[in-house]
PDB file of C-alpha atoms in Angstrom:
ATOM      1  CA  UNK H   1     -25.256   1.559  36.951  1.00  0.00           C
ATOM      2  CA  UNK H   2     -23.015   0.384  39.799  1.00  0.00           C
ATOM      3  CA  UNK H   3     -23.611  -3.314  39.006  1.00  0.00           C
ATOM      4  CA  UNK H   4     -23.024  -2.441  35.418  1.00  0.00           C
ATOM      5  CA  UNK H   5     -19.696  -0.587  36.126  1.00  0.00           C
ATOM      6  CA  UNK H   6     -18.240  -3.716  38.336  1.00  0.00           C
ATOM      7  CA  UNK H   7     -19.101  -6.078  35.459  1.00  0.00           C
ATOM      8  CA  UNK H   8     -17.943  -3.856  32.535  1.00  0.00           C
ATOM      9  CA  UNK H   9     -15.567  -1.047  33.902  1.00  0.00           C
ATOM     10  CA  UNK H  10     -14.363  -2.261  37.430  1.00  0.00           C
ATOM     11  CA  UNK H  11     -11.646   0.635  37.191  1.00  0.00           C
ATOM     12  CA  UNK H  12     -14.417   3.075  37.819  1.00  0.00           C
ATOM     13  CA  UNK H  13     -15.632   1.862  41.004  1.00  0.00           C
ATOM     14  CA  UNK H  14     -14.014   1.329  44.348  1.00  0.00           C
ATOM     15  CA  UNK H  15     -12.580  -1.969  45.720  1.00  0.00           C
ATOM     16  CA  UNK H  16     -15.067  -2.200  48.606  1.00  0.00           C
ATOM     17  CA  UNK H  17     -17.840  -1.699  46.327  1.00  0.00           C
ATOM     18  CA  UNK H  18     -16.530  -4.374  43.882  1.00  0.00           C
ATOM     19  CA  UNK H  19     -16.650  -6.835  46.787  1.00  0.00           C
ATOM     20  CA  UNK H  20     -19.983  -6.056  47.723  1.00  0.00           C
ATOM     21  CA  UNK H  21     -21.515  -6.531  44.383  1.00  0.00           C
ATOM     22  CA  UNK H  22     -19.472  -9.840  43.854  1.00  0.00           C
ATOM     23  CA  UNK H  23     -20.837 -11.131  46.883  1.00  0.00           C
ATOM     24  CA  UNK H  24     -24.460 -10.320  46.163  1.00  0.00           C
ATOM     25  CA  UNK H  25     -23.793 -11.934  42.411  1.00  0.00           C
ATOM     26  CA  UNK H  26     -22.673 -14.841  44.196  1.00  0.00           C
ATOM     27  CA  UNK H  27     -25.277 -15.141  46.817  1.00  0.00           C
ATOM     28  CA  UNK H  28     -27.934 -14.774  44.275  1.00  0.00           C
ATOM     29  CA  UNK H  29     -26.422 -16.981  41.549  1.00  0.00           C
ATOM     30  CA  UNK H  30     -26.714 -14.337  39.110  1.00  0.00           C
ATOM     31  CA  UNK H  31     -25.170 -15.073  35.541  1.00  0.00           C
ATOM     32  CA  UNK H  32     -25.215 -12.446  32.957  1.00  0.00           C
ATOM     33  CA  UNK H  33     -26.866 -13.240  29.720  1.00  0.00           C
ATOM     34  CA  UNK H  34     -24.115 -12.300  27.372  1.00  0.00           C
ATOM     35  CA  UNK H  35     -26.086 -12.657  24.232  1.00  0.00           C
ATOM     36  CA  UNK H  36     -28.716 -10.075  25.549  1.00  0.00           C
ATOM     37  CA  UNK H  37     -25.798  -8.000  27.016  1.00  0.00           C
ATOM     38  CA  UNK H  38     -24.405  -7.940  23.513  1.00  0.00           C
ATOM     39  CA  UNK H  39     -27.532  -6.877  21.874  1.00  0.00           C
ATOM     40  CA  UNK H  40     -28.311  -3.804  24.125  1.00  0.00           C
ATOM     41  CA  UNK H  41     -24.531  -2.873  24.591  1.00  0.00           C
ATOM     42  CA  UNK H  42     -23.209  -3.459  21.154  1.00  0.00           C
ATOM     43  CA  UNK H  43     -20.191  -5.277  22.724  1.00  0.00           C
ATOM     44  CA  UNK H  44     -19.268  -8.767  22.591  1.00  0.00           C
ATOM     45  CA  UNK H  45     -17.468  -8.933  25.836  1.00  0.00           C
ATOM     46  CA  UNK H  46     -14.379 -10.445  24.259  1.00  0.00           C
ATOM     47  CA  UNK H  47     -10.694  -9.294  23.901  1.00  0.00           C
ATOM     48  CA  UNK H  48      -9.076  -9.969  20.452  1.00  0.00           C
ATOM     49  CA  UNK H  49      -5.428 -11.598  20.735  1.00  0.00           C
ATOM     50  CA  UNK H  50      -4.127 -11.985  17.197  1.00  0.00           C
ATOM     51  CA  UNK H  51      -0.996 -14.045  16.783  1.00  0.00           C
ATOM     52  CA  UNK H  52       1.109 -13.696  13.715  1.00  0.00           C
ATOM     53  CA  UNK H  53       3.637 -16.628  13.920  1.00  0.00           C
ATOM     54  CA  UNK H  54       6.318 -17.629  11.413  1.00  0.00           C
ATOM     55  CA  UNK H  55       6.374 -21.360  10.711  1.00  0.00           C
ATOM     56  CA  UNK H  56       9.561 -21.935  12.684  1.00  0.00           C
ATOM     57  CA  UNK H  57       8.416 -19.676  15.846  1.00  0.00           C
ATOM     58  CA  UNK H  58       8.800 -22.549  18.142  1.00  0.00           C
ATOM     59  CA  UNK H  59      12.035 -23.803  16.662  1.00  0.00           C
ATOM     60  CA  UNK H  60      15.316 -24.160  18.581  1.00  0.00           C
ATOM     61  CA  UNK H  61      16.056 -20.650  17.552  1.00  0.00           C
ATOM     62  CA  UNK H  62      13.265 -19.340  19.327  1.00  0.00           C
ATOM     63  CA  UNK H  63      13.633 -21.246  22.694  1.00  0.00           C
ATOM     64  CA  UNK H  64      11.170 -20.071  25.598  1.00  0.00           C
ATOM     65  CA  UNK H  65       8.663 -18.449  23.115  1.00  0.00           C
ATOM     66  CA  UNK H  66       6.093 -20.799  23.994  1.00  0.00           C
ATOM     67  CA  UNK H  67       6.349 -20.150  27.679  1.00  0.00           C
ATOM     68  CA  UNK H  68       6.308 -16.478  26.864  1.00  0.00           C
ATOM     69  CA  UNK H  69       2.988 -16.712  25.176  1.00  0.00           C
ATOM     70  CA  UNK H  70       1.480 -19.243  27.701  1.00  0.00           C
ATOM     71  CA  UNK H  71       2.256 -16.943  30.684  1.00  0.00           C
ATOM     72  CA  UNK H  72       0.861 -13.800  28.800  1.00  0.00           C
ATOM     73  CA  UNK H  73      -2.139 -15.704  27.661  1.00  0.00           C
ATOM     74  CA  UNK H  74      -2.686 -17.018  30.965  1.00  0.00           C
ATOM     75  CA  UNK H  75      -2.507 -13.976  32.710  1.00  0.00           C
ATOM     76  CA  UNK H  76      -4.914 -12.042  30.262  1.00  0.00           C
ATOM     77  CA  UNK H  77      -7.517 -14.864  30.178  1.00  0.00           C
ATOM     78  CA  UNK H  78      -7.663 -14.854  34.034  1.00  0.00           C
ATOM     79  CA  UNK H  79      -7.646 -10.918  34.126  1.00  0.00           C
ATOM     80  CA  UNK H  80     -10.530 -10.876  31.672  1.00  0.00           C
ATOM     81  CA  UNK H  81     -12.605 -13.826  33.132  1.00  0.00           C
ATOM     82  CA  UNK H  82     -12.573 -11.817  36.501  1.00  0.00           C
ATOM     83  CA  UNK H  83     -14.566  -8.985  34.692  1.00  0.00           C
ATOM     84  CA  UNK H  84     -16.723 -11.352  32.629  1.00  0.00           C
ATOM     85  CA  UNK H  85     -14.641 -10.977  29.526  1.00  0.00           C
ATOM     86  CA  UNK H  86     -13.340 -13.739  27.261  1.00  0.00           C
ATOM     87  CA  UNK H  87     -10.132 -13.927  24.933  1.00  0.00           C
ATOM     88  CA  UNK H  88     -10.349 -14.755  21.410  1.00  0.00           C
ATOM     89  CA  UNK H  89      -6.970 -16.015  20.318  1.00  0.00           C
ATOM     90  CA  UNK H  90      -6.617 -16.176  16.397  1.00  0.00           C
ATOM     91  CA  UNK H  91      -4.019 -15.869  13.812  1.00  0.00           C
ATOM     92  CA  UNK H  92      -4.005 -15.090  10.023  1.00  0.00           C
ATOM     93  CA  UNK H  93      -4.673 -17.616   7.378  1.00  0.00           C
ATOM     94  CA  UNK H  94      -1.968 -18.594   4.958  1.00  0.00           C
ATOM     95  CA  UNK H  95      -1.204 -15.593   2.802  1.00  0.00           C
ATOM     96  CA  UNK H  96      -3.084 -13.099   4.953  1.00  0.00           C
ATOM     97  CA  UNK H  97      -1.679 -10.270   6.789  1.00  0.00           C
ATOM     98  CA  UNK H  98      -2.195  -9.437  10.636  1.00  0.00           C
ATOM     99  CA  UNK H  99      -3.791  -6.122   9.370  1.00  0.00           C
ATOM    100  CA  UNK H 100      -6.240  -8.126   7.351  1.00  0.00           C
ATOM    101  CA  UNK H 101      -7.217 -10.031  10.434  1.00  0.00           C
ATOM    102  CA  UNK H 102      -7.620  -6.696  12.312  1.00  0.00           C
ATOM    103  CA  UNK H 103     -10.008  -5.737   9.529  1.00  0.00           C
ATOM    104  CA  UNK H 104     -12.038  -9.002   9.751  1.00  0.00           C
ATOM    105  CA  UNK H 105     -12.452  -8.878  13.511  1.00  0.00           C
ATOM    106  CA  UNK H 106     -13.557  -5.242  13.310  1.00  0.00           C
ATOM    107  CA  UNK H 107     -15.958  -5.376  10.483  1.00  0.00           C
ATOM    108  CA  UNK H 108     -17.735  -8.458  12.274  1.00  0.00           C
ATOM    109  CA  UNK H 109     -17.739  -6.905  15.691  1.00  0.00           C
ATOM    110  CA  UNK H 110     -16.173 -10.151  17.040  1.00  0.00           C
ATOM    111  CA  UNK H 111     -14.007  -8.371  19.740  1.00  0.00           C
ATOM    112  CA  UNK H 112     -14.323  -5.156  21.839  1.00  0.00           C
ATOM    113  CA  UNK H 113     -10.743  -4.319  21.738  1.00  0.00           C
ATOM    114  CA  UNK H 114      -7.625  -5.883  20.105  1.00  0.00           C
ATOM    115  CA  UNK H 115      -4.190  -6.620  21.672  1.00  0.00           C
ATOM    116  CA  UNK H 116      -1.230  -5.803  19.597  1.00  0.00           C
ATOM    117  CA  UNK H 117       2.023  -7.667  20.510  1.00  0.00           C
ATOM    118  CA  UNK H 118       5.566  -6.593  20.095  1.00  0.00           C
ATOM    119  CA  UNK H 119       5.135  -3.164  18.568  1.00  0.00           C
ATOM    120  CA  UNK H 120       7.989  -1.548  16.435  1.00  0.00           C
ATOM    121  CA  UNK H 121       9.100   2.111  15.490  1.00  0.00           C
ATOM    122  CA  UNK H 122       6.820   3.140  12.679  1.00  0.00           C
ATOM    123  CA  UNK H 123       4.513   0.165  13.358  1.00  0.00           C
ATOM    124  CA  UNK H 124       2.010  -0.232  10.360  1.00  0.00           C
ATOM    125  CA  UNK H 125      -0.522  -1.928  12.739  1.00  0.00           C
ATOM    126  CA  UNK H 126      -0.495   0.862  15.195  1.00  0.00           C
ATOM    127  CA  UNK H 127      -1.012   3.260  12.374  1.00  0.00           C
ATOM    128  CA  UNK H 128      -3.951   1.135  10.963  1.00  0.00           C
ATOM    129  CA  UNK H 129      -5.706   0.850  14.386  1.00  0.00           C
ATOM    130  CA  UNK H 130      -5.149   4.607  15.240  1.00  0.00           C
ATOM    131  CA  UNK H 131      -6.970   5.716  11.917  1.00  0.00           C
ATOM    132  CA  UNK H 132     -10.160   3.612  13.084  1.00  0.00           C
ATOM    133  CA  UNK H 133     -12.239   4.453  16.205  1.00  0.00           C
ATOM    134  CA  UNK H 134     -11.583   0.779  17.375  1.00  0.00           C
ATOM    135  CA  UNK H 135     -10.181   0.182  21.018  1.00  0.00           C
ATOM    136  CA  UNK H 136      -6.878  -1.320  21.240  1.00  0.00           C
ATOM    137  CA  UNK H 137      -3.928  -1.719  23.707  1.00  0.00           C
ATOM    138  CA  UNK H 138      -0.291  -2.660  22.742  1.00  0.00           C
ATOM    139  CA  UNK H 139       2.306  -4.809  24.426  1.00  0.00           C
ATOM    140  CA  UNK H 140       5.254  -2.333  23.378  1.00  0.00           C
ATOM    141  CA  UNK H 141       5.293   1.272  23.082  1.00  0.00           C
ATOM    142  CA  UNK H 142       3.404   3.262  20.480  1.00  0.00           C
ATOM    143  CA  UNK H 143       4.769   6.404  18.421  1.00  0.00           C
ATOM    144  CA  UNK H 144       4.304  10.062  19.755  1.00  0.00           C
ATOM    145  CA  UNK H 145       1.651  10.681  17.160  1.00  0.00           C
ATOM    146  CA  UNK H 146      -0.551   7.953  18.245  1.00  0.00           C
ATOM    147  CA  UNK H 147      -2.579   6.809  21.357  1.00  0.00           C
ATOM    148  CA  UNK H 148      -0.550   5.809  24.357  1.00  0.00           C
ATOM    149  CA  UNK H 149      -2.395   3.024  25.139  1.00  0.00           C
ATOM    150  CA  UNK H 150       0.411   0.652  25.860  1.00  0.00           C
ATOM    151  CA  UNK H 151       2.300  -1.504  28.540  1.00  0.00           C
ATOM    152  CA  UNK H 152       5.798  -2.460  28.211  1.00  0.00           C
ATOM    153  CA  UNK H 153       8.581  -3.927  29.942  1.00  0.00           C
ATOM    154  CA  UNK H 154      11.264  -1.301  31.293  1.00  0.00           C
ATOM    155  CA  UNK H 155      13.881  -3.154  29.531  1.00  0.00           C
ATOM    156  CA  UNK H 156      16.478  -0.552  30.240  1.00  0.00           C
ATOM    157  CA  UNK H 157      16.275  -0.122  33.883  1.00  0.00           C
ATOM    158  CA  UNK H 158      15.823  -3.772  34.224  1.00  0.00           C
ATOM    159  CA  UNK H 159      19.086  -4.534  32.589  1.00  0.00           C
ATOM    160  CA  UNK H 160      20.852  -1.722  34.399  1.00  0.00           C
ATOM    161  CA  UNK H 161      19.996  -3.498  37.645  1.00  0.00           C
ATOM    162  CA  UNK H 162      21.738  -6.474  36.436  1.00  0.00           C
ATOM    163  CA  UNK H 163      24.873  -4.235  35.524  1.00  0.00           C
ATOM    164  CA  UNK H 164      24.832  -2.667  39.063  1.00  0.00           C
ATOM    165  CA  UNK H 165      24.661  -6.144  40.625  1.00  0.00           C
ATOM    166  CA  UNK H 166      27.542  -7.423  38.587  1.00  0.00           C
ATOM    167  CA  UNK H 167      29.497  -4.407  39.289  1.00  0.00           C
ATOM    168  CA  UNK H 168      28.908  -5.083  43.008  1.00  0.00           C
ATOM    169  CA  UNK H 169      30.200  -8.473  42.979  1.00  0.00           C
ATOM    170  CA  UNK H 170      33.632  -7.306  41.546  1.00  0.00           C
ATOM    171  CA  UNK H 171      33.346  -8.136  37.818  1.00  0.00           C
ATOM    172  CA  UNK H 172      35.106  -5.761  35.532  1.00  0.00           C
ATOM    173  CA  UNK H 173      35.421  -7.564  32.217  1.00  0.00           C
ATOM    174  CA  UNK H 174      31.929  -8.074  30.449  1.00  0.00           C
ATOM    175  CA  UNK H 175      31.012  -9.568  27.248  1.00  0.00           C
ATOM    176  CA  UNK H 176      27.512  -8.815  26.256  1.00  0.00           C
ATOM    177  CA  UNK H 177      25.738 -11.189  24.072  1.00  0.00           C
ATOM    178  CA  UNK H 178      22.988  -9.406  22.045  1.00  0.00           C
ATOM    179  CA  UNK H 179      20.373 -10.776  19.958  1.00  0.00           C
ATOM    180  CA  UNK H 180      21.057  -9.547  16.323  1.00  0.00           C
ATOM    181  CA  UNK H 181      17.546  -8.032  15.713  1.00  0.00           C
ATOM    182  CA  UNK H 182      15.784  -4.666  15.368  1.00  0.00           C
ATOM    183  CA  UNK H 183      13.158  -5.373  18.058  1.00  0.00           C
ATOM    184  CA  UNK H 184      13.239  -2.456  20.449  1.00  0.00           C
ATOM    185  CA  UNK H 185      13.911  -4.439  23.388  1.00  0.00           C
ATOM    186  CA  UNK H 186      17.333  -5.524  22.123  1.00  0.00           C
ATOM    187  CA  UNK H 187      18.644  -1.920  22.152  1.00  0.00           C
ATOM    188  CA  UNK H 188      16.801  -0.926  25.328  1.00  0.00           C
ATOM    189  CA  UNK H 189      18.639  -3.560  27.270  1.00  0.00           C
ATOM    190  CA  UNK H 190      22.010  -3.062  25.638  1.00  0.00           C
ATOM    191  CA  UNK H 191      21.767   0.641  26.656  1.00  0.00           C
ATOM    192  CA  UNK H 192      20.946   0.013  30.054  1.00  0.00           C
ATOM    193  CA  UNK H 193      23.726  -2.259  30.670  1.00  0.00           C
ATOM    194  CA  UNK H 194      26.294  -0.101  28.891  1.00  0.00           C
ATOM    195  CA  UNK H 195      25.111   2.901  30.895  1.00  0.00           C
ATOM    196  CA  UNK H 196      25.451   1.282  34.305  1.00  0.00           C
ATOM    197  CA  UNK H 197      28.282  -0.989  34.024  1.00  0.00           C
ATOM    198  CA  UNK H 198      31.479   0.837  35.283  1.00  0.00           C
ATOM    199  CA  UNK H 199      33.956  -0.777  32.888  1.00  0.00           C
ATOM    200  CA  UNK H 200      33.772  -0.849  29.028  1.00  0.00           C
ATOM    201  CA  UNK H 201      32.113  -3.842  27.753  1.00  0.00           C
ATOM    202  CA  UNK H 202      32.709  -5.994  24.512  1.00  0.00           C
ATOM    203  CA  UNK H 203      29.269  -6.234  22.694  1.00  0.00           C
ATOM    204  CA  UNK H 204      28.683  -8.811  20.280  1.00  0.00           C
ATOM    205  CA  UNK H 205      25.479  -9.821  18.230  1.00  0.00           C
ATOM    206  CA  UNK H 206      24.206 -13.214  17.078  1.00  0.00           C
ATOM    207  CA  UNK H 207      21.393 -14.579  15.163  1.00  0.00           C
ATOM    208  CA  UNK H 208      21.951 -18.131  16.414  1.00  0.00           C
ATOM    209  CA  UNK H 209      22.607 -20.279  19.265  1.00  0.00           C
ATOM    210  CA  UNK H 210      25.615 -21.817  17.648  1.00  0.00           C
ATOM    211  CA  UNK H 211      27.185 -18.560  16.904  1.00  0.00           C
ATOM    212  CA  UNK H 212      27.007 -17.687  20.706  1.00  0.00           C
ATOM    213  CA  UNK H 213      28.544 -21.079  21.618  1.00  0.00           C
ATOM    214  CA  UNK H 214      31.534 -20.373  19.041  1.00  0.00           C
ATOM    215  CA  UNK H 215      32.068 -17.044  20.292  1.00  0.00           C
ATOM    216  CA  UNK H 216      32.385 -18.212  23.942  1.00  0.00           C
ATOM    217  CA  UNK H 217      34.857 -21.040  22.860  1.00  0.00           C
ATOM    218  CA  UNK H 218      36.927 -18.398  21.176  1.00  0.00           C
ATOM    219  CA  UNK H 219      37.349 -16.312  24.217  1.00  0.00           C
ATOM    220  CA  UNK H 220      39.511 -19.292  25.979  1.00  0.00           C
ATOM    221  CA  UNK H 221      43.195 -18.687  25.832  1.00  0.00           C
ATOM    222  CA  UNK H 222      42.969 -14.643  25.891  1.00  0.00           C
ATOM    223  CA  UNK H 223      44.512 -12.820  28.445  1.00  0.00           C
ATOM    224  CA  UNK H 224      41.688 -10.460  28.526  1.00  0.00           C
ATOM    225  CA  UNK H 225      38.930 -13.301  28.820  1.00  0.00           C
ATOM    226  CA  UNK H 226      35.767 -11.984  30.424  1.00  0.00           C
ATOM    227  CA  UNK H 227      34.943 -12.344  33.853  1.00  0.00           C
ATOM    228  CA  UNK H 228      31.167 -12.300  33.200  1.00  0.00           C
ATOM    229  CA  UNK H 229      29.007 -13.288  29.960  1.00  0.00           C
ATOM    230  CA  UNK H 230      25.775 -10.906  30.098  1.00  0.00           C
ATOM    231  CA  UNK H 231      23.197 -12.234  27.648  1.00  0.00           C
ATOM    232  CA  UNK H 232      20.187 -10.118  27.099  1.00  0.00           C
ATOM    233  CA  UNK H 233      17.872 -13.522  26.927  1.00  0.00           C
ATOM    234  CA  UNK H 234      18.030 -16.776  28.649  1.00  0.00           C
ATOM    235  CA  UNK H 235      18.845 -19.010  25.880  1.00  0.00           C
ATOM    236  CA  UNK H 236      22.153 -17.099  25.206  1.00  0.00           C
ATOM    237  CA  UNK H 237      22.999 -17.583  28.852  1.00  0.00           C
ATOM    238  CA  UNK H 238      22.428 -21.049  28.815  1.00  0.00           C
ATOM    239  CA  UNK H 239      24.526 -21.781  25.881  1.00  0.00           C
ATOM    240  CA  UNK H 240      27.184 -19.782  27.299  1.00  0.00           C
ATOM    241  CA  UNK H 241      27.163 -21.654  30.502  1.00  0.00           C
ATOM    242  CA  UNK H 242      27.378 -24.804  28.585  1.00  0.00           C
ATOM    243  CA  UNK H 243      30.291 -23.681  26.555  1.00  0.00           C
ATOM    244  CA  UNK H 244      32.204 -22.616  29.833  1.00  0.00           C
ATOM    245  CA  UNK H 245      31.314 -25.910  31.608  1.00  0.00           C
ATOM    246  CA  UNK H 246      32.735 -28.082  28.863  1.00  0.00           C
ATOM    247  CA  UNK H 247      35.908 -26.321  29.630  1.00  0.00           C
ATOM    248  CA  UNK H 248      35.616 -27.232  33.342  1.00  0.00           C
ATOM    249  CA  UNK H 249      34.892 -23.677  34.325  1.00  0.00           C
ATOM    250  CA  UNK H 250      32.993 -23.048  37.602  1.00  0.00           C
ATOM    251  CA  UNK H 251      30.129 -20.814  36.283  1.00  0.00           C
ATOM    252  CA  UNK H 252      29.303 -18.399  39.169  1.00  0.00           C
ATOM    253  CA  UNK H 253      32.852 -18.631  40.832  1.00  0.00           C
ATOM    254  CA  UNK H 254      35.313 -18.368  37.912  1.00  0.00           C
ATOM    255  CA  UNK H 255      33.162 -16.560  35.452  1.00  0.00           C
ATOM    256  CA  UNK H 256      29.726 -15.284  35.805  1.00  0.00           C
ATOM    257  CA  UNK H 257      26.667 -15.534  33.603  1.00  0.00           C
ATOM    258  CA  UNK H 258      23.444 -13.622  33.441  1.00  0.00           C
ATOM    259  CA  UNK H 259      20.369 -13.792  31.261  1.00  0.00           C
ATOM    260  CA  UNK H 260      17.122 -11.999  30.826  1.00  0.00           C
ATOM    261  CA  UNK H 261      13.328 -13.196  30.919  1.00  0.00           C
ATOM    262  CA  UNK H 262      13.518 -16.053  33.667  1.00  0.00           C
ATOM    263  CA  UNK H 263      12.254 -18.840  31.615  1.00  0.00           C
ATOM    264  CA  UNK H 264      10.341 -21.766  33.236  1.00  0.00           C
ATOM    265  CA  UNK H 265      13.407 -23.938  33.890  1.00  0.00           C
ATOM    266  CA  UNK H 266      16.132 -21.418  34.789  1.00  0.00           C
ATOM    267  CA  UNK H 267      16.121 -22.014  38.403  1.00  0.00           C
ATOM    268  CA  UNK H 268      16.356 -25.815  37.896  1.00  0.00           C
ATOM    269  CA  UNK H 269      19.622 -25.839  35.705  1.00  0.00           C
ATOM    270  CA  UNK H 270      22.628 -27.602  37.445  1.00  0.00           C
ATOM    271  CA  UNK H 271      23.848 -23.927  38.063  1.00  0.00           C
ATOM    272  CA  UNK H 272      20.681 -21.795  38.570  1.00  0.00           C
ATOM    273  CA  UNK H 273      20.684 -18.993  36.322  1.00  0.00           C
ATOM    274  CA  UNK H 274      20.531 -15.361  37.388  1.00  0.00           C
ATOM    275  CA  UNK H 275      18.311 -13.299  35.408  1.00  0.00           C
ATOM    276  CA  UNK H 276      15.559 -10.636  35.048  1.00  0.00           C
ATOM    277  CA  UNK H 277      12.154 -12.080  35.530  1.00  0.00           C
ATOM    278  CA  UNK H 278       9.394 -10.365  33.233  1.00  0.00           C
ATOM    279  CA  UNK H 279       6.351 -10.403  35.387  1.00  0.00           C
ATOM    280  CA  UNK H 280       3.865 -11.742  32.712  1.00  0.00           C
ATOM    281  CA  UNK H 281       0.768 -11.982  34.948  1.00  0.00           C
ATOM    282  CA  UNK H 282       1.238  -8.313  35.877  1.00  0.00           C
ATOM    283  CA  UNK H 283       1.744  -7.065  32.418  1.00  0.00           C
ATOM    284  CA  UNK H 284      -1.468  -9.014  31.307  1.00  0.00           C
ATOM    285  CA  UNK H 285      -3.518  -7.487  34.041  1.00  0.00           C
ATOM    286  CA  UNK H 286      -2.274  -4.097  32.902  1.00  0.00           C
ATOM    287  CA  UNK H 287      -3.160  -4.785  29.305  1.00  0.00           C
ATOM    288  CA  UNK H 288      -6.559  -6.019  30.175  1.00  0.00           C
ATOM    289  CA  UNK H 289      -7.134  -2.929  32.382  1.00  0.00           C
ATOM    290  CA  UNK H 290      -5.992  -0.519  29.689  1.00  0.00           C
ATOM    291  CA  UNK H 291      -8.011  -2.386  27.189  1.00  0.00           C
ATOM    292  CA  UNK H 292     -11.338  -1.942  29.343  1.00  0.00           C
ATOM    293  CA  UNK H 293     -10.307   1.822  29.761  1.00  0.00           C
ATOM    294  CA  UNK H 294     -10.069   2.082  25.911  1.00  0.00           C
ATOM    295  CA  UNK H 295     -13.534   0.326  25.431  1.00  0.00           C
ATOM    296  CA  UNK H 296     -15.091   2.732  27.941  1.00  0.00           C
ATOM    297  CA  UNK H 297     -13.564   5.551  26.110  1.00  0.00           C
ATOM    298  CA  UNK H 298     -11.755   7.101  28.778  1.00  0.00           C
ATOM    299  CA  UNK H 299      -9.028   9.886  28.080  1.00  0.00           C
ATOM    300  CA  UNK H 300      -5.651   9.182  26.937  1.00  0.00           C
ATOM    301  CA  UNK H 301      -3.156   8.249  29.537  1.00  0.00           C
ATOM    302  CA  UNK H 302       0.789   7.962  29.426  1.00  0.00           C
ATOM    303  CA  UNK H 303       1.883   4.216  28.471  1.00  0.00           C
ATOM    304  CA  UNK H 304       2.997   2.152  31.424  1.00  0.00           C
ATOM    305  CA  UNK H 305       6.316   0.506  32.213  1.00  0.00           C
ATOM    306  CA  UNK H 306       6.689  -2.603  34.202  1.00  0.00           C
ATOM    307  CA  UNK H 307      10.051  -3.461  35.528  1.00  0.00           C
ATOM    308  CA  UNK H 308      11.415  -7.054  35.466  1.00  0.00           C
ATOM    309  CA  UNK H 309      13.026  -7.742  38.919  1.00  0.00           C
ATOM    310  CA  UNK H 310      16.501  -9.250  39.292  1.00  0.00           C
ATOM    311  CA  UNK H 311      16.516 -12.903  40.495  1.00  0.00           C
ATOM    312  CA  UNK H 312      19.874 -13.794  41.952  1.00  0.00           C
ATOM    313  CA  UNK H 313      21.136 -17.242  41.578  1.00  0.00           C
ATOM    314  CA  UNK H 314      24.322 -19.182  41.717  1.00  0.00           C
ATOM    315  CA  UNK H 315      25.464 -18.403  38.070  1.00  0.00           C
ATOM    316  CA  UNK H 316      26.200 -14.800  39.187  1.00  0.00           C
TER     317      UNK H 316
END
């Protein structure tokens, strides 16, 4: 039973015991027979990660999405592999819905649990899974009437940290560059900044990078020109920096700019970007741990918030 717990439910076993069992496994050269285990346990030892991506998901309007998914998937695969699990990445066929894909995965018993990405208020995917005795875990919060099996970025607290940092450097005239979207993180980040920044901030929403650039250009010549542009994502921040640099502005000295996410090249720009780093590997590890608890039938627990730490670079 102890060996079984180490392999299938490591959260139930102490760290010293895990190390002892894994050392014995290595010494003996033991390799579990996954087909036999699946027959006896009724489990596939696989976590499902359905991705529903629009055709333009990796276009210029979604910069950084590839890096985001790569970091999350890499962390999930690594966490799963340590416990003898695999990750099944799939997507709906043309014309099918994500829920139809869930139905297929559940009916075929291809996976032991499903990871749901980017949940929304009143999310029909969560409602569907909650009506079925099938394990799932969400990246993003679930509603109050559903199981609280979720992990999410603490966007509000993380953006509030950016606001406090900027106030501490003497910035007083902020222009907040927001994504024009109903996604919960957009509103959480904006609320965190407005709560902590001591001066009133101008908030503008944009649906394209071109709109961001045009807005920053329009601020030149104003007597109340912002002394900091706060973007709720790194792509908007980079566009703002480029518009400022075209006018000879020394970003970080004359006007500050901040982002959010810490995409892979943020620290390699001509003026490295101050931003909040979403710890994707940590989030992935939390998602897998919670998925295993759901598979094991453990009692429901509160969801978990993960803070995105501030990374201070020369842009602010």
